[in-house]
Amino acid sequence: MTLFALKLEYDGRAFVGWQRQVNGVSVQQIVEQAAARLSGGPVAPSVAAGRTDSGVHAAGQVVLVDLPDRFNVHAVRNGLNFHMQPHAVVVLAASVVGDPAWSPRFSAIERSYRYVILNRPARPALVAGFVWHVRDPLDIVAMQQAADVLVGRHDFTSFRALACQAASPVRTVDRLNISRFEDRVIIDVAARSFLHHQVRNFVGTLKLVGTGHWSAARVTDVLLARNRAAAGPTAPAGGLTLMRVRYPEDPFADQQ
Amino acid sequence: MTLFALKLEYDGRAFVGWQRQVNGVSVQQIVEQAAARLSGGPVAPSVAAGRTDSGVHAAGQVVLVDLPDRFNVHAVRNGLNFHMQPHAVVVLAASVVGDPAWSPRFSAIERSYRYVILNRPARPALVAGFVWHVRDPLDIVAMQQAADVLVGRHDFTSFRALACQAASPVRTVDRLNISRFEDRVIIDVAARSFLHHQVRNFVGTLKLVGTGHWSAARVTDVLLARNRAAAGPTAPAGGLTLMRVRYPEDPFADQQ
């Protein structure tokens, strides 16, 4: 058998999330079913860099699968894409993993997510399901001031889902940048790893700053409170996309 | 009654096109139904700047509607958006039209369209229905050379649908620019007006140049042939979006 790293794109609206669930179709299930069809027999469970929630999209999820030796990277990509039809998930690139200790999850050194707010009076017609629609004008200067408070190494208990299973609430946020493009406010965030709902909880709080309901300074108090109830609500899943996962060596460096 | 110009965004997948048809739901029908509900009585037929085909999207279609005097522009926008739910069409902006001779169609001085090709091996998962998926790598330098042939005032019979009802096949293409952004090839085109299927027929031909099946020089012969059979096939509707319609004075200049 050969280990392959896959770079995946998927539309989160179609799935209950990455991980297998009893109540619907998961990305993991579609990938493993396609891998089983391609290899002609059962396959080991696949592992992903990020266990995206229901409704969360991916443009660069990374997944590890174990397949028979007879496939090259193009046959893996094209074969899985054939068998995953018509589901809204595709393999963008595949790569042979030489080191059996390599893990898409534990070897990652940075995950980057993008959250998009559609900031205008009219609801979305072209990008429904891919944005959070916020009617009130957002002040991105204030949002960036608040975001700057969250950059660095902190106890993020205030921004962590109550169901989060991580051993520690301490994480290091490398980047948290707010920008505007036409009627969209774009929130780009990167860290080695995130707590459950951390990005969506950041966005729910930053939106309250952007609308002027909260001051940017209040976010310092929210962070220091170490209390989920001190922060804003969790922003909707559809605005969030897992953009990229970085490793010490890019598994897909030789791909077009 | 007051005439209002509306700027519309819509997802072409949901409709048989702008114009009313017997075989499905049109954007025109949704707009007129909402206008009738808002005004509490029948409304005159609405007129659009561009009669987009089935599957063609709009980010800046312009439409004229006649509504009772009691509504201001915000009430028109928000009221129509309320009544058009849950259809994938929204009013981005509304504006009072003072000149009864103004027409969204005949007063326009420029229409701009964008066509997006997803140029990569994997089919689209995030933008299905909004791109033409072309697997073969496209040479955008050759495509731009071919595009340059099409800029200016020409007889575009070779790029005109056989069913086109325009009196003359002569049009003036102001801009035709090819660019690449990551795995997308973007074709931006602008003219005062277009023949039926003109943009999609341009793209079908430019794609053949991009893949190397045709030389850029051949497009000169295609243009001079004045024969639809000389040009490439019509590109799929989903890649096309009506981006903007320009007028001597921007009806939405005072809108946020």
XYZ file of C-alpha atoms in Angstrom:
512
model
C 0.000 0.000 0.000
C 1.052 3.628 -0.580
C 0.133 6.655 1.508
C -1.194 9.616 -0.481
C -1.780 13.178 0.685
C -4.790 14.759 -1.042
C -5.646 18.429 -1.362
C -9.456 18.734 -1.311
C -11.969 21.385 -2.301
C -15.557 21.019 -1.124
C -18.838 22.852 -0.752
C -19.742 22.539 2.919
C -23.465 23.006 2.239
C -23.630 19.474 0.880
C -22.205 17.772 3.977
C -22.595 17.332 7.734
C -18.898 18.296 7.948
C -15.638 16.435 7.425
C -16.213 13.739 10.024
C -18.560 10.769 9.640
C -21.902 11.280 11.403
C -24.960 9.103 11.715
C -27.303 11.890 10.561
C -26.028 12.710 7.081
C -23.365 12.562 4.409
C -19.842 13.577 5.461
C -16.878 14.481 3.267
C -14.928 11.670 4.949
C -17.545 9.134 3.880
C -17.471 10.298 0.234
C -13.651 10.201 0.136
C -13.480 6.759 1.733
C -16.224 5.335 -0.508
C -14.385 6.612 -3.589
C -11.071 5.247 -2.280
C -12.693 1.842 -1.712
C -14.131 1.818 -5.241
C -10.801 2.874 -6.742
C -8.806 0.273 -4.827
C -11.435 -2.462 -5.166
C -11.584 -3.231 -1.452
C -11.978 -1.706 1.988
C -9.657 1.183 2.917
C -8.350 2.444 6.248
C -10.112 5.509 7.719
C -8.802 8.741 6.218
C -7.373 11.514 8.406
C -7.865 15.253 7.701
C -5.866 18.311 8.706
C -9.002 20.074 9.942
C -12.324 18.570 10.993
C -14.494 21.220 9.379
C -18.030 21.593 10.729
C -21.252 21.237 8.761
C -21.570 24.072 6.243
C -17.881 25.041 6.397
C -16.157 24.959 2.988
C -12.655 23.926 1.985
C -10.390 25.203 -0.777
C -7.297 23.390 0.552
C -8.180 20.690 3.068
C -5.415 18.058 3.345
C -6.262 14.394 3.830
C -4.241 11.179 4.085
C -5.446 7.975 2.400
C -3.854 4.549 1.993
C -4.202 3.021 -1.489
C -2.754 0.069 -3.418
C 0.708 0.609 -4.909
C -0.443 0.455 -8.525
C -1.726 4.062 -8.721
C 0.347 7.127 -9.572
C -0.673 10.580 -8.345
C -2.656 11.441 -11.494
C -4.578 8.165 -11.358
C -5.383 8.823 -7.690
C -6.611 12.356 -8.358
C -8.613 11.511 -11.478
C -9.884 8.178 -10.158
C -11.125 9.640 -6.874
C -12.708 12.578 -8.717
C -14.529 10.133 -10.976
C -15.841 8.063 -8.074
C -16.780 11.091 -5.936
C -19.225 12.349 -8.599
C -21.713 13.931 -8.316
C -20.831 15.079 -4.804
C -19.443 18.605 -4.348
C -15.966 17.450 -3.337
C -12.883 17.130 -5.555
C -9.206 16.239 -5.250
C -7.152 19.206 -6.507
C -3.801 17.416 -6.110
C -2.392 14.139 -4.818
C 1.112 13.379 -3.574
C 2.959 10.275 -2.376
C 3.837 10.440 1.337
C 7.213 8.816 1.958
C 7.388 9.193 5.733
C 4.944 6.852 7.522
C 5.071 9.167 10.561
C 3.711 12.132 8.541
C 0.242 13.209 9.599
C -1.962 15.784 7.820
C -3.185 16.788 11.252
C -0.151 16.674 13.535
C 2.543 17.608 11.007
C 0.753 20.842 10.034
C 2.546 24.046 11.028
C -0.169 26.469 9.940
C -3.846 26.425 9.024
C -5.383 29.435 7.328
C -9.082 30.201 7.174
C -11.023 32.915 5.409
C -14.349 34.238 6.628
C -16.442 36.395 4.283
C -19.153 38.828 5.417
C -21.423 40.277 2.732
C -21.904 43.789 4.073
C -24.757 45.454 2.208
C -28.517 45.919 2.486
C -29.529 43.215 -0.039
C -29.325 39.526 0.822
C -26.926 37.477 -1.367
C -28.200 36.078 -4.670
C -24.890 34.927 -6.201
C -23.017 33.760 -3.084
C -25.775 32.470 -0.795
C -24.283 29.834 1.531
C -20.768 31.278 1.172
C -21.106 34.482 3.188
C -22.602 35.858 6.375
C -25.014 38.613 5.398
C -24.640 41.632 7.701
C -26.749 44.671 6.760
C -25.264 47.215 9.177
C -22.160 48.943 7.774
C -19.006 47.516 9.337
C -16.094 49.688 10.490
C -13.084 47.604 9.482
C -10.611 49.933 11.199
C -12.281 49.193 14.542
C -12.488 45.513 13.651
C -8.742 45.408 12.905
C -7.999 47.125 16.249
C -10.004 44.417 17.999
C -8.407 41.708 15.890
C -4.936 42.883 16.889
C -5.809 42.067 20.511
C -6.365 38.434 19.521
C -3.066 37.968 17.675
C -0.356 36.107 19.593
C -0.325 33.432 22.278
C -3.348 33.567 24.565
C -5.795 31.522 26.587
C -8.771 31.547 24.196
C -11.354 30.064 26.578
C -13.700 32.957 25.718
C -13.662 31.932 22.039
C -13.807 28.173 22.477
C -16.940 26.064 21.990
C -18.136 24.561 25.250
C -17.913 21.153 23.545
C -14.258 21.700 22.543
C -12.167 18.656 23.449
C -8.696 20.206 23.180
C -6.493 19.611 26.236
C -5.441 23.263 26.452
C -7.262 26.522 25.635
C -3.940 28.182 24.742
C -3.282 28.823 21.073
C -1.061 31.167 19.056
C -2.789 33.247 16.379
C -0.201 34.203 13.764
C -2.343 36.522 11.621
C -5.808 38.056 11.831
C -6.361 40.537 9.010
C -9.534 42.411 8.098
C -9.955 43.819 4.603
C -12.753 45.093 2.424
C -13.330 44.215 -1.232
C -16.360 45.989 -2.697
C -19.318 44.866 -0.548
C -17.406 42.128 1.253
C -15.504 42.227 4.516
C -12.864 39.502 4.505
C -11.328 38.080 7.660
C -8.129 36.075 7.134
C -6.743 34.163 10.074
C -3.841 31.766 10.482
C -2.537 29.667 13.366
C -0.793 26.354 13.876
C -4.076 25.037 15.219
C -7.447 26.330 16.390
C -9.910 25.496 19.133
C -13.400 24.315 18.157
C -15.416 27.252 16.706
C -12.511 29.620 17.435
C -12.620 31.409 14.063
C -16.415 31.681 13.990
C -16.377 32.967 17.586
C -13.726 35.550 16.649
C -15.949 36.694 13.771
C -19.083 36.866 15.922
C -17.229 39.208 18.302
C -15.490 41.260 15.587
C -18.864 41.868 13.932
C -20.162 43.428 17.172
C -17.153 45.758 17.105
C -17.657 46.506 13.406
C -21.264 47.584 13.924
C -20.264 49.759 16.889
C -22.186 47.734 19.467
C -18.902 46.959 21.220
C -15.715 49.018 21.425
C -12.478 47.489 20.169
C -11.117 47.882 23.708
C -13.829 45.606 25.081
C -12.235 42.674 23.249
C -9.304 42.839 25.668
C -11.755 42.323 28.539
C -13.476 39.519 26.623
C -10.160 37.719 26.093
C -9.098 38.159 29.742
C -12.487 36.933 31.013
C -11.687 33.346 29.900
C -15.399 32.811 29.748
C -17.303 31.849 26.607
C -20.279 33.939 27.740
C -18.152 37.116 27.620
C -17.604 36.910 23.839
C -20.024 37.375 20.953
C -22.125 34.655 19.331
C -20.739 32.076 16.913
C -20.845 33.387 13.329
C -22.676 31.176 10.786
C -20.729 28.287 9.230
C -21.305 29.244 5.566
C -18.958 32.248 5.640
C -15.968 30.075 6.583
C -13.518 28.324 4.240
C -10.408 26.321 5.163
C -8.016 27.864 2.638
C -4.655 26.199 3.180
C -2.662 23.921 5.459
C 1.101 24.378 5.590
C 3.732 21.766 6.424
C 7.530 21.971 6.869
C 7.687 20.688 3.276
C 4.770 21.346 0.900
C 3.451 17.904 -0.126
C 2.069 19.420 -3.337
C 5.110 21.513 -4.307
C 5.696 19.513 -7.507
C 2.049 19.713 -8.628
C 0.945 22.135 -11.304
C -46.671 56.562 -10.735
C -42.881 56.882 -10.472
C -40.278 55.220 -12.691
C -37.497 53.443 -10.803
C -34.232 52.052 -12.157
C -33.171 48.913 -10.302
C -29.724 47.334 -10.172
C -30.219 43.558 -9.933
C -28.039 40.613 -8.924
C -29.229 37.101 -9.767
C -28.107 33.492 -10.009
C -28.904 32.428 -13.569
C -29.138 28.743 -12.609
C -32.509 29.414 -11.029
C -34.143 30.957 -14.099
C -34.954 30.427 -17.770
C -33.298 33.810 -18.346
C -34.406 37.413 -17.966
C -37.383 37.241 -20.315
C -40.713 35.607 -19.561
C -41.027 32.121 -21.074
C -43.814 29.568 -20.972
C -41.458 26.784 -19.868
C -40.111 28.066 -16.550
C -39.489 30.855 -14.087
C -37.885 34.020 -15.485
C -36.229 36.878 -13.603
C -38.714 39.251 -15.234
C -41.631 37.293 -13.800
C -40.171 37.359 -10.259
C -39.493 41.111 -10.463
C -42.953 41.901 -11.827
C -44.715 39.659 -9.290
C -42.850 41.400 -6.465
C -43.608 44.832 -7.946
C -47.308 43.919 -8.153
C -47.337 42.746 -4.504
C -45.501 45.876 -3.365
C -47.798 48.239 -5.246
C -50.967 46.274 -4.518
C -52.057 46.030 -8.148
C -50.924 45.113 -11.638
C -47.723 46.728 -12.969
C -46.504 47.520 -16.468
C -43.996 45.079 -17.975
C -40.443 45.766 -16.810
C -37.628 46.436 -19.275
C -34.027 45.226 -18.779
C -30.713 46.482 -20.153
C -29.732 42.977 -21.251
C -31.960 39.986 -21.919
C -29.671 37.408 -20.315
C -30.122 33.789 -21.384
C -30.947 30.849 -19.158
C -28.035 30.105 -16.815
C -26.384 33.510 -17.326
C -25.832 35.423 -14.086
C -26.045 39.128 -13.296
C -24.129 41.270 -10.826
C -25.383 44.566 -12.258
C -28.408 44.107 -14.523
C -30.435 47.322 -14.825
C -34.223 47.219 -15.001
C -36.967 49.853 -15.195
C -40.198 49.455 -13.212
C -43.182 51.736 -12.695
C -44.450 51.940 -9.101
C -46.880 54.099 -7.120
C -45.537 57.444 -5.943
C -45.641 56.599 -2.239
C -42.340 54.620 -2.189
C -38.860 56.059 -1.719
C -35.799 54.256 -3.096
C -35.118 52.373 0.141
C -38.696 51.156 0.372
C -38.530 49.998 -3.254
C -35.270 48.106 -2.716
C -36.249 46.537 0.589
C -39.859 45.886 -0.407
C -38.958 44.167 -3.664
C -36.252 42.143 -1.899
C -38.820 41.021 0.652
C -41.351 39.973 -1.979
C -38.762 38.282 -4.226
C -37.811 35.822 -1.458
C -36.780 33.026 -1.655
C -35.774 33.432 -5.308
C -32.090 34.024 -6.104
C -32.593 37.597 -7.300
C -32.117 40.817 -5.327
C -32.262 44.567 -5.863
C -28.855 46.048 -4.986
C -29.952 49.644 -5.532
C -32.970 51.623 -6.701
C -33.116 55.115 -8.153
C -35.868 57.493 -9.292
C -35.838 58.080 -13.055
C -36.801 61.681 -13.829
C -36.687 61.509 -17.624
C -39.603 59.474 -19.057
C -37.557 58.944 -22.243
C -34.783 57.147 -20.322
C -34.534 53.453 -21.177
C -32.335 50.883 -19.397
C -31.859 49.258 -22.794
C -31.542 52.099 -25.288
C -29.885 54.701 -23.050
C -27.015 52.342 -22.166
C -23.603 53.361 -23.511
C -21.689 50.283 -22.369
C -22.417 46.758 -21.157
C -19.641 44.749 -19.551
C -19.646 40.997 -19.168
C -17.236 38.642 -17.429
C -16.717 35.040 -18.462
C -14.831 32.704 -16.106
C -13.109 29.486 -17.165
C -11.928 27.136 -14.407
C -8.708 25.843 -15.938
C -7.497 22.847 -13.965
C -7.826 19.064 -13.967
C -10.438 18.811 -11.178
C -14.069 19.713 -11.812
C -15.420 22.612 -9.718
C -16.765 21.881 -6.227
C -17.097 25.458 -4.893
C -18.123 27.314 -8.079
C -20.129 24.729 -10.031
C -22.582 26.573 -12.293
C -20.441 29.745 -12.310
C -17.544 28.623 -14.510
C -16.773 26.657 -17.657
C -14.488 23.798 -16.656
C -11.647 23.397 -19.177
C -9.043 20.767 -18.269
C -6.444 21.534 -20.969
C -4.019 24.299 -19.933
C -4.894 27.579 -21.654
C -2.284 29.898 -23.177
C -3.644 33.326 -22.284
C -1.007 35.149 -24.350
C -2.326 33.452 -27.502
C -5.895 34.078 -26.340
C -5.179 37.800 -25.900
C -3.637 37.962 -29.400
C -6.812 36.441 -30.807
C -8.966 38.708 -28.639
C -7.189 41.780 -29.996
C -8.483 40.858 -33.479
C -12.055 41.130 -32.190
C -11.691 44.576 -30.594
C -13.126 47.466 -32.607
C -15.960 47.902 -35.090
C -16.612 44.757 -37.128
C -19.270 42.663 -38.819
C -19.648 39.903 -36.196
C -21.815 37.541 -38.253
C -19.384 34.697 -37.409
C -20.074 35.204 -33.693
C -23.815 35.813 -33.853
C -26.458 33.214 -32.974
C -28.448 32.148 -36.025
C -31.589 33.187 -34.115
C -30.231 36.713 -33.453
C -32.854 39.320 -34.296
C -30.619 42.415 -34.447
C -31.011 44.490 -37.606
C -27.250 44.741 -38.157
C -24.360 42.326 -37.411
C -21.995 45.283 -36.913
C -20.941 46.038 -33.350
C -18.042 47.844 -31.682
C -16.139 45.901 -29.015
C -14.471 48.396 -26.689
C -12.453 45.975 -24.542
C -11.682 42.254 -24.566
C -9.143 41.378 -21.893
C -7.885 37.958 -20.861
C -6.307 37.484 -17.435
C -5.454 34.625 -15.120
C -6.121 34.484 -11.379
C -4.881 31.253 -9.803
C -6.741 28.444 -11.626
C -9.187 30.777 -13.377
C -8.965 32.402 -16.785
C -11.089 35.550 -16.808
C -12.429 37.133 -19.986
C -13.696 40.698 -19.572
C -15.520 42.256 -22.496
C -17.311 45.557 -22.980
C -19.347 47.083 -25.803
C -22.268 49.446 -26.223
C -24.321 46.406 -27.206
C -23.823 42.785 -28.195
C -25.372 40.371 -30.657
C -27.148 37.275 -29.336
C -24.562 34.787 -27.929
C -21.728 37.083 -29.039
C -19.734 36.834 -25.813
C -20.217 33.070 -25.452
C -19.254 32.614 -29.106
C -16.114 34.725 -28.560
C -15.212 32.498 -25.597
C -15.844 29.268 -27.511
C -13.390 30.446 -30.159
C -10.815 31.890 -27.735
C -10.770 28.572 -25.871
C -9.756 26.777 -29.082
C -6.874 29.247 -29.426
C -5.954 28.837 -25.749
C -5.667 25.059 -26.029
C -3.585 25.394 -29.219
C -6.155 23.765 -31.492
C -6.398 27.018 -33.458
C -3.763 29.691 -34.040
C -4.495 33.259 -32.965
C -4.127 34.268 -36.634
C -7.012 31.999 -37.622
C -9.401 34.269 -35.721
C -8.848 36.963 -38.384
C -10.092 34.473 -41.000
C -13.013 33.503 -38.771
C -14.048 37.146 -38.395
C -13.735 37.858 -42.137
C -15.708 34.726 -43.044
C -18.951 36.317 -41.779
C -20.220 32.808 -41.286
C -21.279 31.366 -37.924
C -19.919 27.947 -38.949
C -16.397 29.384 -39.217
C -16.164 30.202 -35.498
C -15.963 27.921 -32.468
C -18.904 26.535 -30.509
C -20.947 28.580 -28.025
C -19.394 28.447 -24.533
C -21.701 27.259 -21.713
C -24.007 29.856 -20.130
C -22.888 29.335 -16.509
C -19.500 31.017 -16.979
C -21.088 34.318 -17.991
C -22.113 37.220 -15.765
C -23.520 40.613 -16.786
C -21.323 42.801 -14.585
C -22.320 46.387 -15.284
C -24.334 48.664 -17.542
C -23.143 52.226 -18.002
C -25.215 55.288 -18.859
C -24.286 58.925 -19.623
C -25.225 59.575 -15.987
C -24.961 56.753 -13.434
C -28.504 56.256 -12.072
C -27.040 54.797 -8.868
C -24.327 57.411 -8.274
C -25.893 58.602 -5.018
C -26.315 55.059 -3.620
C -23.914 53.660 -1.048
